[in-house]
Amino acid sequence: MLKVENLHTHYGQIEALKGISLEVNDGEIVTLIGANGAGKSTTLKTISGQLAPTEGTVSLDGEVVSGMLAHKVTEKGIIQVPEGRRIFPRMTVAENLEMGAFLRKDAEGIKEDLEQVFTLFPRLKERINQKGGTLSGGEQQMLAMGRGIMARPKLLMLDEPSMGLAPVVVETIFEIIERLNKEGITILLVEQNAAMALSVAHRGYVLEVGSIALEGPGKELLHNEQVRKTYLGES
Amino acid sequence: MGGSKMDIRTKVSSRKATTKQKIIYALIAVFIVLVPVIFQGIGQLFLVRIMGVVGLYVMLALGLNIVVGFAGLLDLGYIAFYAMGAYVGVIVGDVMLKTFGASFGPWVYFASLPIAALAAAATGIALGTPVLRLRGDYLAIVTLGFGEIVRILITNDVFGLTNGPAGLPRSGQSIPEPFGLLWLREHAVFSIGDNFNFQFSNNLYWYFIAVLLCLLTIFVVRRLDDSRLGRSWTAMREDEVAAASVGINITTAKLWAFSLGAVWGGVAGLTFANFQQFVSPESFTFMESVFVVCIVVLGGMGSIPGAIIGAIAIQGIPELIRGLAQSGILPLDPGQASLVSNYRYLVFGLVMVIMMAVRPQGIWPSARRAMELHPDDEKIQNEESQSLWEAEHKTDTADHDL
């Protein structure tokens, strides 16, 4: 479904991505793990069109989407749930979700998806008229994911969904990621929390300073000695 | 919760007027029509003039509101569009007069109106394109520079079109009178008793034109606020990255804001030129841009009644004080009168400072901003404080429900 080939991205003179290639197949959860500054978020931002690659291509179902602006990439069905959640703080929960369906015209489908979001996140339904900015961190993450679901994505990209959340909330978020995937949404997940991410992912890629150092099935990487030492804090 | 079923079509405010509101609107309409007629009748022409000028500033404020209030782009050079509308309109009007002859005179204003609007919109895009990536204070500085560039170009008689500081029309030329003014001046004349002698005037004509244009602006702005474009502006104002990630084209949303905002500047500019029968660069200084921004901020960003109140407070009241002092209605000698008109800016600055400290949402905030700053539903307020409390205490209550 998603194919990234030899992606290079620069911030001015600094080369943040030094030729990344990865693939996400239909129905998979694929995770990208790595230390701070390894280029995880940069990869995601390049795929979503927030950054333009200097070299290489991103294609979705055979169509090249790299070089398109962010809103065009969204139109193609690649939806990013950005790092730090970035909900609309002064819009209500309902309005935030409505914004997620901005490009859609099918009123019936939108209603269905809204039902689904409220089933996944009952808390959001309780808070429907509350402003996004007054939600707790976990609720905001749910809202950001809900907003992503409202776009009916082909590929949902989650950038650090566990960031700054209490462990119990992180667990719920990951349960929901698995549930979304079972319902047919393909997911590309960027995470610092490598243990969590690898335990839900079908496959994973380990990034090191702008290149892919390791790749393999999630469970395999979870038991890989090098990964355990470097990212899971075992000695 | 919230009463609504699964439908999330949200509206900021209900648009249906109640009977009480209808009565208020009717009273306002009567006020808008009768008051200037009375002023004209009792010979206080400067009051009619001030009302006309306030009308133009309402239009400017509503136009800038699109850029600042809706899209959240701080534009400190808005007056450039006012200038573009005025100059392009007058120059094009002159060409029309030469092409179609003097008999076209009454139509010149109306025919140049769309051209002035388009010229301003094009200027808006010309400004918008290079500043697409700028935000906040950087954007403010660039737009400030842009406003000055336009003024300086005009002052320096660019391409020999603007006649420099002397202004337009050139000596020997004039801006033709619009359709109907001559007829009204001859026929709309009546007296009640000895002290009320009404004769339709130039000022009154332009006052009513300004009112009509304001109504049109209000209609368009309200529609915009409820539109898809309006919603994308709100989203963009809150978070550009998030807005792009839900599929909003930031480039077009910004350019629409700049160009639609500019249209009203241009329309007001040409009307101003006709009203004054004259344009010169000194009407388009940086201070004017600041005034318009102040009107928007003081009245309440994104709010239509706010723009009207702001225009009255910032443009109307100081002019009124000066007018009253100069016309001898206030018992002041000329020296004191000019003192009063100079001090008005001091008072005005003070009011702005106090306002920002005490009531930052403006005198009459828009429904959305009011909601942002003071949610009126107590239940929602409680929920919000509860979830804020939970967010703060998250770390020590590991087992709380999600």
XYZ file of C-alpha atoms in Angstrom:
637
model
C 0.000 0.000 0.000
C 2.544 2.582 1.120
C 5.978 2.380 -0.393
C 8.818 4.652 0.641
C 11.932 4.438 -1.471
C 15.312 5.917 -0.722
C 13.897 8.963 1.055
C 16.269 11.851 1.770
C 15.087 14.930 3.660
C 17.117 17.969 4.624
C 16.576 20.691 7.197
C 18.633 23.345 5.463
C 22.128 21.832 5.254
C 21.443 19.041 7.698
C 20.488 15.730 6.223
C 17.882 14.277 8.569
C 16.938 11.270 6.456
C 19.714 9.488 4.627
C 17.849 7.175 2.308
C 14.951 5.521 4.065
C 13.054 2.708 2.401
C 10.080 1.065 3.979
C 6.808 -0.533 3.122
C 3.425 -0.792 4.761
C 1.071 -3.476 3.477
C -2.687 -3.446 3.566
C -4.054 -4.197 7.007
C -0.739 -3.995 8.831
C 0.460 -2.124 11.849
C 3.995 -1.058 11.107
C 6.047 0.775 13.664
C 9.035 3.032 13.372
C 11.143 3.150 16.503
C 14.399 4.839 17.321
C 16.098 7.261 19.667
C 15.542 11.007 19.787
C 16.670 12.629 16.568
C 16.797 9.353 14.640
C 14.367 10.788 12.082
C 11.123 9.079 13.025
C 8.970 12.182 12.976
C 10.829 13.543 9.968
C 9.933 10.388 8.061
C 6.297 10.801 8.981
C 6.282 14.482 8.138
C 7.848 13.774 4.771
C 5.257 11.120 4.002
C 2.428 13.453 5.016
C 3.729 16.278 2.859
C 4.674 18.683 5.629
C 8.259 18.362 4.474
C 9.434 17.871 0.911
C 12.027 15.170 0.289
C 15.218 16.145 -1.524
C 15.439 12.696 -3.042
C 13.382 9.543 -3.190
C 9.689 8.844 -3.491
C 6.654 7.999 -1.430
C 3.850 6.204 -3.206
C 0.413 5.069 -2.143
C -1.093 2.181 -4.107
C 1.346 2.913 -6.896
C 0.651 6.641 -7.057
C 3.518 8.949 -6.189
C 2.463 11.312 -3.400
C 5.836 12.770 -2.422
C 6.151 16.405 -3.408
C 2.438 16.969 -2.885
C 1.319 19.508 -0.306
C -0.023 18.217 3.000
C -3.692 18.743 2.193
C -3.294 16.850 -1.099
C -1.730 13.901 0.690
C -4.683 13.949 3.078
C -6.989 13.879 0.068
C -5.238 10.726 -1.104
C -6.136 9.011 2.154
C -2.941 9.291 4.201
C -4.048 10.846 7.465
C -1.561 11.987 10.043
C -2.351 12.292 13.719
C 0.390 14.788 14.458
C 2.889 14.727 17.266
C 1.663 16.616 20.307
C -1.929 15.881 19.239
C -2.591 19.308 17.774
C -6.316 19.304 18.217
C -8.113 22.597 17.638
C -8.089 23.902 21.201
C -10.956 26.372 20.904
C -13.285 24.180 18.945
C -15.563 21.788 20.752
C -15.030 18.048 20.612
C -17.863 17.814 18.085
C -16.343 20.520 15.924
C -12.933 18.894 16.050
C -14.403 15.628 14.834
C -16.377 17.465 12.194
C -13.130 19.046 10.973
C -11.709 15.561 10.527
C -14.364 14.909 7.902
C -13.623 18.203 6.177
C -13.034 16.682 2.753
C -15.960 14.295 2.861
C -19.389 14.868 1.422
C -21.132 11.602 2.360
C -23.307 12.652 5.299
C -24.356 9.071 6.048
C -20.819 7.757 6.114
C -19.771 10.623 8.361
C -22.521 9.735 10.817
C -21.458 6.093 10.841
C -17.867 7.004 11.510
C -18.920 9.350 14.260
C -20.773 6.484 15.907
C -17.642 4.412 15.610
C -15.496 7.120 17.180
C -17.916 7.376 20.098
C -17.928 3.605 20.502
C -14.141 3.553 20.586
C -13.898 6.584 22.823
C -17.002 6.874 25.018
C -15.230 9.610 26.913
C -15.387 11.865 23.859
C -19.135 11.479 23.680
C -19.407 12.644 27.270
C -17.303 15.671 26.430
C -18.975 16.468 23.120
C -19.628 20.154 23.812
C -16.423 20.831 25.640
C -13.567 22.724 24.041
C -10.674 20.600 22.875
C -8.121 22.637 24.799
C -9.731 21.830 28.142
C -9.490 18.064 27.728
C -6.888 16.066 29.597
C -3.861 14.804 27.682
C -5.291 11.349 27.170
C -8.624 12.709 26.024
C -6.854 15.012 23.602
C -4.974 12.067 22.145
C -8.282 10.251 21.731
C -9.756 13.308 20.070
C -6.812 13.573 17.692
C -7.194 9.906 16.772
C -10.946 10.314 16.445
C -10.404 13.244 14.137
C -8.114 11.050 12.051
C -10.709 8.270 11.878
C -13.345 10.758 10.736
C -11.361 11.228 7.525
C -11.847 7.519 6.766
C -8.140 6.957 6.160
C -6.499 4.394 3.930
C -3.427 4.769 6.062
C -3.472 6.283 9.532
C -0.131 7.614 10.719
C 0.256 8.136 14.449
C 3.130 10.274 15.643
C 4.077 9.457 19.239
C 0.574 8.795 20.544
C 1.937 7.851 23.991
C 3.838 11.084 24.494
C 3.299 12.622 27.913
C 0.541 10.247 28.953
C 0.150 8.240 32.131
C 0.955 4.505 31.736
C -2.648 3.434 32.177
C -3.756 5.819 29.440
C -0.977 4.606 27.156
C -2.280 1.091 27.512
C -5.766 2.142 26.491
C -4.429 4.057 23.507
C -2.548 0.981 22.310
C -5.581 -1.226 22.817
C -7.488 1.134 20.584
C -4.753 1.091 17.970
C -5.050 -2.683 17.802
C -8.821 -2.456 17.651
C -8.705 0.079 14.817
C -6.399 -2.204 12.935
C -8.731 -5.166 13.397
C -11.465 -3.046 11.885
C -9.380 -2.712 8.767
C -7.354 0.480 9.169
C -3.731 0.241 8.129
C -1.475 1.951 10.630
C 1.998 3.420 10.579
C 3.056 4.111 14.135
C 5.997 6.191 15.272
C 6.930 5.598 18.889
C 9.537 6.239 21.544
C 7.888 3.611 23.670
C 9.519 0.775 21.739
C 8.283 -2.068 23.923
C 4.653 -1.051 23.565
C 4.938 -0.307 19.864
C 6.679 -3.569 18.985
C 4.195 -5.623 20.978
C 1.264 -4.409 18.862
C 3.042 -4.106 15.491
C 3.176 -6.714 12.782
C 6.455 -5.360 11.576
C 8.886 -2.761 12.752
C 11.758 -0.648 11.517
C 14.518 0.628 13.757
C 15.866 4.020 12.783
C 19.343 5.226 13.655
C 20.521 8.726 12.711
C 18.533 8.928 9.521
C 18.913 5.373 8.251
C 17.152 2.117 8.867
C 19.332 -0.087 11.039
C 17.056 -3.074 11.496
C 13.761 -4.359 10.294
C 11.616 -7.367 10.969
C 8.426 -8.678 12.537
C 7.447 -6.860 15.715
C 7.837 -9.817 18.071
C 11.207 -10.654 16.564
C 12.539 -7.134 17.077
C 11.162 -7.190 20.579
C 13.448 -10.117 21.331
C 16.389 -8.858 19.335
C 19.330 -8.387 21.634
C 20.501 -5.142 20.103
C 17.039 -3.616 20.287
C 16.645 -4.738 23.870
C 19.930 -3.113 24.825
C 19.483 0.132 22.969
C 15.788 0.864 23.176
C 14.351 -1.187 25.948
C 16.972 -0.221 28.483
C 18.203 -3.715 29.296
C 21.835 -4.400 29.939
C -25.217 15.475 26.625
C -25.665 18.596 24.569
C -29.055 17.269 23.530
C -28.038 16.702 19.951
C -28.236 13.210 18.589
C -25.475 11.869 16.463
C -25.514 14.834 14.163
C -22.489 17.015 14.657
C -23.348 19.801 12.255
C -22.433 22.541 14.667
C -23.436 26.158 14.490
C -21.805 28.933 16.366
C -24.962 30.931 16.894
C -28.539 30.621 15.840
C -29.478 32.906 12.982
C -33.209 33.084 13.570
C -34.315 36.434 14.909
C -36.811 36.528 17.767
C -39.640 39.069 17.871
C -37.679 41.144 20.336
C -34.689 41.161 18.026
C -36.905 42.106 15.100
C -38.176 45.131 17.002
C -34.637 46.135 17.846
C -33.585 45.788 14.201
C -36.537 47.903 13.112
C -35.617 50.592 15.633
C -32.033 50.571 14.431
C -33.214 50.895 10.831
C -35.398 53.885 11.695
C -32.493 55.423 13.590
C -30.126 54.907 10.662
C -32.500 56.619 8.233
C -34.023 59.355 10.392
C -31.106 60.658 12.410
C -29.013 61.942 9.485
C -32.140 63.449 7.925
C -32.774 65.330 11.163
C -29.156 66.474 11.358
C -29.387 67.674 7.786
C -32.640 69.478 8.520
C -31.312 71.362 11.507
C -28.219 72.333 9.557
C -25.626 70.238 11.411
C -23.979 69.018 8.240
C -20.777 67.891 9.911
C -22.740 65.296 11.870
C -24.017 63.748 8.645
C -20.483 63.732 7.357
C -19.199 61.970 10.449
C -21.886 59.344 10.122
C -20.831 58.737 6.526
C -17.190 58.387 7.535
C -18.159 55.987 10.327
C -20.015 53.934 7.713
C -16.851 53.678 5.626
C -14.838 52.596 8.642
C -17.434 49.967 9.499
C -16.864 48.567 6.039
C -13.096 48.691 6.470
C -13.351 47.028 9.849
C -15.589 44.264 8.524
C -13.152 43.693 5.673
C -10.137 43.562 7.958
C -12.138 41.327 10.256
C -12.036 38.664 7.574
C -8.246 38.757 7.609
C -7.596 39.303 11.319
C -10.714 37.984 13.026
C -11.551 34.991 10.876
C -8.229 33.902 9.432
C -6.040 35.157 12.281
C -3.559 36.958 10.034
C -2.481 40.261 11.549
C -2.433 42.808 8.746
C -0.995 46.217 9.631
C -1.073 47.507 6.074
C -4.750 47.142 5.389
C -5.124 50.765 4.374
C -3.131 49.958 1.215
C -6.251 48.278 -0.191
C -8.296 51.340 0.704
C -5.775 53.391 -1.254
C -5.792 50.970 -4.188
C -9.568 51.099 -4.404
C -9.605 54.880 -4.241
C -6.857 55.500 -6.784
C -7.687 52.745 -9.251
C -11.363 53.717 -9.099
C -10.705 57.393 -9.719
C -8.211 56.758 -12.512
C -10.461 54.210 -14.224
C -13.421 56.551 -13.750
C -11.490 59.284 -15.522
C -10.731 56.944 -18.419
C -14.407 56.014 -18.628
C -15.397 59.641 -18.687
C -12.986 60.316 -21.537
C -14.115 57.244 -23.468
C -17.861 57.484 -23.078
C -18.234 61.245 -22.758
C -19.743 63.433 -20.065
C -23.162 61.791 -20.295
C -21.649 58.693 -18.690
C -20.759 60.795 -15.639
C -23.569 59.624 -13.339
C -22.581 55.992 -13.877
C -18.859 56.357 -13.376
C -18.892 55.540 -9.652
C -21.013 52.427 -10.070
C -19.072 51.213 -13.080
C -15.698 51.659 -11.399
C -16.830 49.972 -8.175
C -16.255 46.386 -9.383
C -12.964 47.404 -10.950
C -11.777 48.998 -7.709
C -12.834 45.844 -5.861
C -10.957 43.613 -8.278
C -7.868 45.809 -8.169
C -7.875 45.590 -4.385
C -8.382 41.815 -4.488
C -5.464 41.475 -6.889
C -3.363 43.608 -4.553
C -4.429 41.308 -1.736
C -3.131 38.299 -3.637
C 0.038 40.198 -4.536
C 0.626 40.807 -0.835
C -0.578 37.371 0.226
C 1.607 35.282 -2.045
C 5.033 36.276 -0.703
C 3.909 36.212 2.934
C 2.217 32.801 2.897
C 4.815 31.283 5.165
C 4.857 34.120 7.662
C 2.869 34.270 10.855
C 2.179 36.549 13.775
C 4.644 39.338 14.346
C 6.644 38.637 11.167
C 3.516 38.896 9.078
C 2.538 42.108 10.868
C 5.874 43.714 10.008
C 5.760 42.702 6.349
C 2.210 43.971 5.934
C 3.186 47.210 7.666
C 5.980 47.613 5.110
C 3.592 46.817 2.304
C 1.201 49.537 3.392
C 4.040 52.038 3.441
C 5.279 50.946 0.004
C 1.870 51.611 -1.505
C 1.654 55.024 0.139
C 5.173 55.979 -0.953
C 4.542 54.842 -4.520
C 1.453 57.031 -4.623
C 3.283 59.995 -3.112
C 5.992 59.668 -5.747
C 3.528 59.776 -8.611
C 4.289 56.282 -9.825
C 3.966 55.937 -13.627
C 2.637 59.507 -13.658
C -0.758 58.181 -12.632
C -1.294 59.454 -9.124
C -0.292 63.109 -9.340
C 1.881 62.715 -6.223
C 1.115 64.591 -3.020
C -1.277 66.929 -4.842
C -3.714 64.071 -5.232
C -6.489 63.320 -7.664
C -8.400 64.607 -9.514
C -5.909 66.963 -11.129
C -6.793 70.623 -11.370
C -9.396 71.191 -14.037
C -10.782 67.703 -13.632
C -13.375 66.515 -11.191
C -15.012 63.368 -9.965
C -18.447 63.346 -11.612
C -21.574 63.367 -9.507
C -23.230 59.978 -9.195
C -26.620 59.005 -10.524
C -29.580 60.577 -8.764
C -27.739 63.095 -6.631
C -28.721 66.092 -8.742
C -32.366 65.031 -8.880
C -32.495 64.416 -5.144
C -30.901 67.756 -4.398
C -33.583 69.510 -6.439
C -36.581 67.472 -5.371
C -35.909 66.153 -1.891
C -36.451 69.506 -0.218
C -38.876 70.301 2.568
C -39.295 72.429 5.649
C -41.002 71.908 8.982
C -41.457 75.203 10.776
C -38.696 77.787 10.629
C -35.798 75.837 12.000
C -36.046 72.621 10.047
C -35.083 73.092 6.419
C -34.127 69.888 4.757
C -32.323 69.718 1.467
C -30.762 66.515 0.226
C -26.975 66.819 0.153
C -23.822 65.224 -1.141
C -23.010 64.022 2.384
C -26.381 62.412 2.798
C -26.061 60.631 -0.538
C -22.733 59.082 0.356
C -23.937 58.282 3.812
C -26.743 56.173 2.366
C -24.407 54.557 -0.148
C -22.104 53.652 2.762
C -25.050 52.189 4.690
C -26.103 50.078 1.698
C -22.564 48.844 1.179
C -22.298 48.035 4.890
C -25.470 45.956 4.674
C -24.051 44.099 1.696
C -20.786 43.549 3.576
C -22.609 42.272 6.645
C -24.596 39.853 4.517
C -21.475 38.495 2.807
C -19.445 38.310 6.007
C -22.184 36.381 7.804
C -22.393 33.917 4.981
C -18.629 33.550 4.991
C -18.607 32.899 8.719
C -20.955 29.953 8.297
C -19.267 28.633 5.170
C -16.731 25.919 4.601
C -14.160 28.615 3.909
C -15.042 30.268 7.212
C -14.538 27.003 9.034
C -11.191 26.429 7.361
C -10.105 29.909 8.463
C -11.024 29.096 12.043
C -9.075 25.855 11.863
C -6.103 27.595 10.290
C -6.174 30.291 12.966
C -6.040 27.643 15.667
C -3.410 25.340 14.215
C -2.016 25.459 10.719
C -0.421 22.017 10.803
C -3.588 20.379 12.060
C -5.647 22.294 9.508
C -3.473 21.008 6.671
C -3.642 17.501 8.080
C -7.441 17.450 7.870
C -7.177 18.476 4.241
C -7.416 22.267 4.266
C -5.419 23.974 1.568
C -3.612 26.588 3.621
C -2.388 28.484 0.568
C -5.808 29.056 -0.927
C -7.424 29.697 2.458
C -4.898 32.463 3.150
C -5.144 33.987 -0.294
C -8.935 33.999 -0.062
C -8.682 35.778 3.268
C -6.328 38.423 1.913
C -8.247 39.001 -1.296
C -11.770 38.937 0.160
C -10.630 41.229 2.955
C -9.072 43.546 0.387
C -12.263 43.750 -1.693
C -14.056 45.652 1.070
C -11.064 47.898 1.527
C -11.174 48.721 -2.180
C -14.914 49.351 -2.235
C -14.660 51.603 0.812
C -11.687 53.398 -0.773
C -13.492 54.330 -3.953
C -16.554 55.424 -1.995
C -14.318 57.551 0.200
C -12.752 59.191 -2.861
C -16.208 60.051 -4.224
C -17.440 61.209 -0.850
C -14.452 63.518 -0.469
C -14.357 64.376 -4.176
C -10.629 64.065 -3.758
C -7.879 61.589 -2.855
C -4.353 62.225 -1.691
C -1.666 60.041 -0.125
C -2.070 61.597 3.307
C -5.349 59.740 3.783
C -3.499 56.441 3.699
C -0.890 56.676 6.425
C 0.152 53.887 8.752
C -1.971 55.464 11.497
C -5.087 54.731 9.445
C -4.179 51.039 9.305
C -3.684 51.118 13.051
C -7.105 52.701 13.527
C -8.797 49.970 11.563
C -6.989 47.269 13.531
C -8.021 49.063 16.730
C -11.653 49.141 15.617
C -11.581 45.398 15.042
C -9.839 44.642 18.326
C -11.827 47.099 20.422
C -15.157 46.004 18.995
C -14.348 42.326 19.293
C -12.502 40.233 16.747
C -14.707 38.355 14.339
C -17.815 40.209 15.505
C -20.033 42.251 13.196
C -21.776 44.438 15.817
C -18.321 44.818 17.359
C -16.989 46.355 14.157
C -19.850 48.855 14.102
C -19.419 49.835 17.739
C -15.663 49.972 17.299
C -15.986 52.285 14.291
C -18.294 54.596 16.203
C -15.983 54.621 19.226
C -12.733 55.097 17.362
C -13.668 57.105 14.314
C -16.993 58.654 15.309
C -16.491 59.923 18.839
C -13.142 61.726 18.301
C -14.489 63.320 15.132
C -17.628 64.266 16.980
C -15.661 65.947 19.744
C -13.588 67.820 17.211
C -16.643 68.760 15.167
C -18.562 69.966 18.184
C -15.601 72.027 19.321
C -15.075 73.581 15.911
C -18.700 74.277 15.150
C -19.105 76.197 18.372
C -21.706 73.907 19.895
C -19.302 73.212 22.736
C -18.377 76.525 24.368
C -14.710 76.510 23.362
C -12.501 79.051 21.664
C -10.537 77.860 18.616
C -7.395 77.237 20.680
C -9.208 75.013 23.128
C -10.987 73.305 20.271
C -7.744 72.234 18.634
C -6.462 71.171 22.050
C -9.481 68.927 22.459
C -9.036 67.414 19.031
C -5.381 66.724 19.810
C -6.099 65.203 23.194
C -8.574 62.778 21.752
C -5.703 60.465 20.804
C -4.470 60.425 24.387
C -7.901 59.438 25.659
C -8.172 56.956 22.898
C -4.852 55.303 23.734
C -5.853 55.098 27.359
C -9.164 53.507 26.522
C -7.382 50.906 24.416
C -4.993 50.013 27.237
C -7.807 49.714 29.762
C -9.896 47.675 27.364
C -7.144 45.166 26.712
C -6.603 44.725 30.430
C -10.256 44.529 31.427
C -12.109 43.109 28.469
C -9.727 41.513 25.962
C -12.507 39.888 23.964
C -13.739 43.325 22.832
C -16.886 45.331 23.528
C -19.162 42.975 21.656
C -17.320 39.726 21.058
C -18.371 37.280 18.374
C -20.345 34.254 19.503
C -17.331 32.048 18.922
C -14.863 34.207 20.818
C -17.309 34.733 23.638
C -17.669 30.988 23.830
C -13.908 30.665 23.855
C -13.458 33.054 26.727
C -16.638 32.607 28.741
C -18.551 29.405 28.217
C -22.015 30.305 29.450
C -23.296 26.795 30.003
C -22.511 26.014 33.606
C -22.542 22.299 33.005
C -19.887 22.573 30.348
C -17.891 24.859 32.588
C -17.954 22.274 35.356
C -16.936 19.499 33.027
C -14.077 21.577 31.765
C -12.734 22.352 35.181
C -13.134 18.737 36.169
C -11.138 17.479 33.250
C -8.493 20.144 33.788
C -8.239 18.994 37.384
C -7.934 15.409 36.266
C -5.271 16.316 33.783
C -3.261 18.004 36.501
C -3.611 15.123 38.924
C -3.139 12.401 36.366
C 0.223 11.279 37.695
C -0.920 10.504 41.234
C -4.160 8.777 40.311
C -2.952 5.934 38.210
C -6.117 3.929 38.624
C -8.701 6.546 37.728
C -11.071 5.689 34.966
C -10.087 6.941 31.591
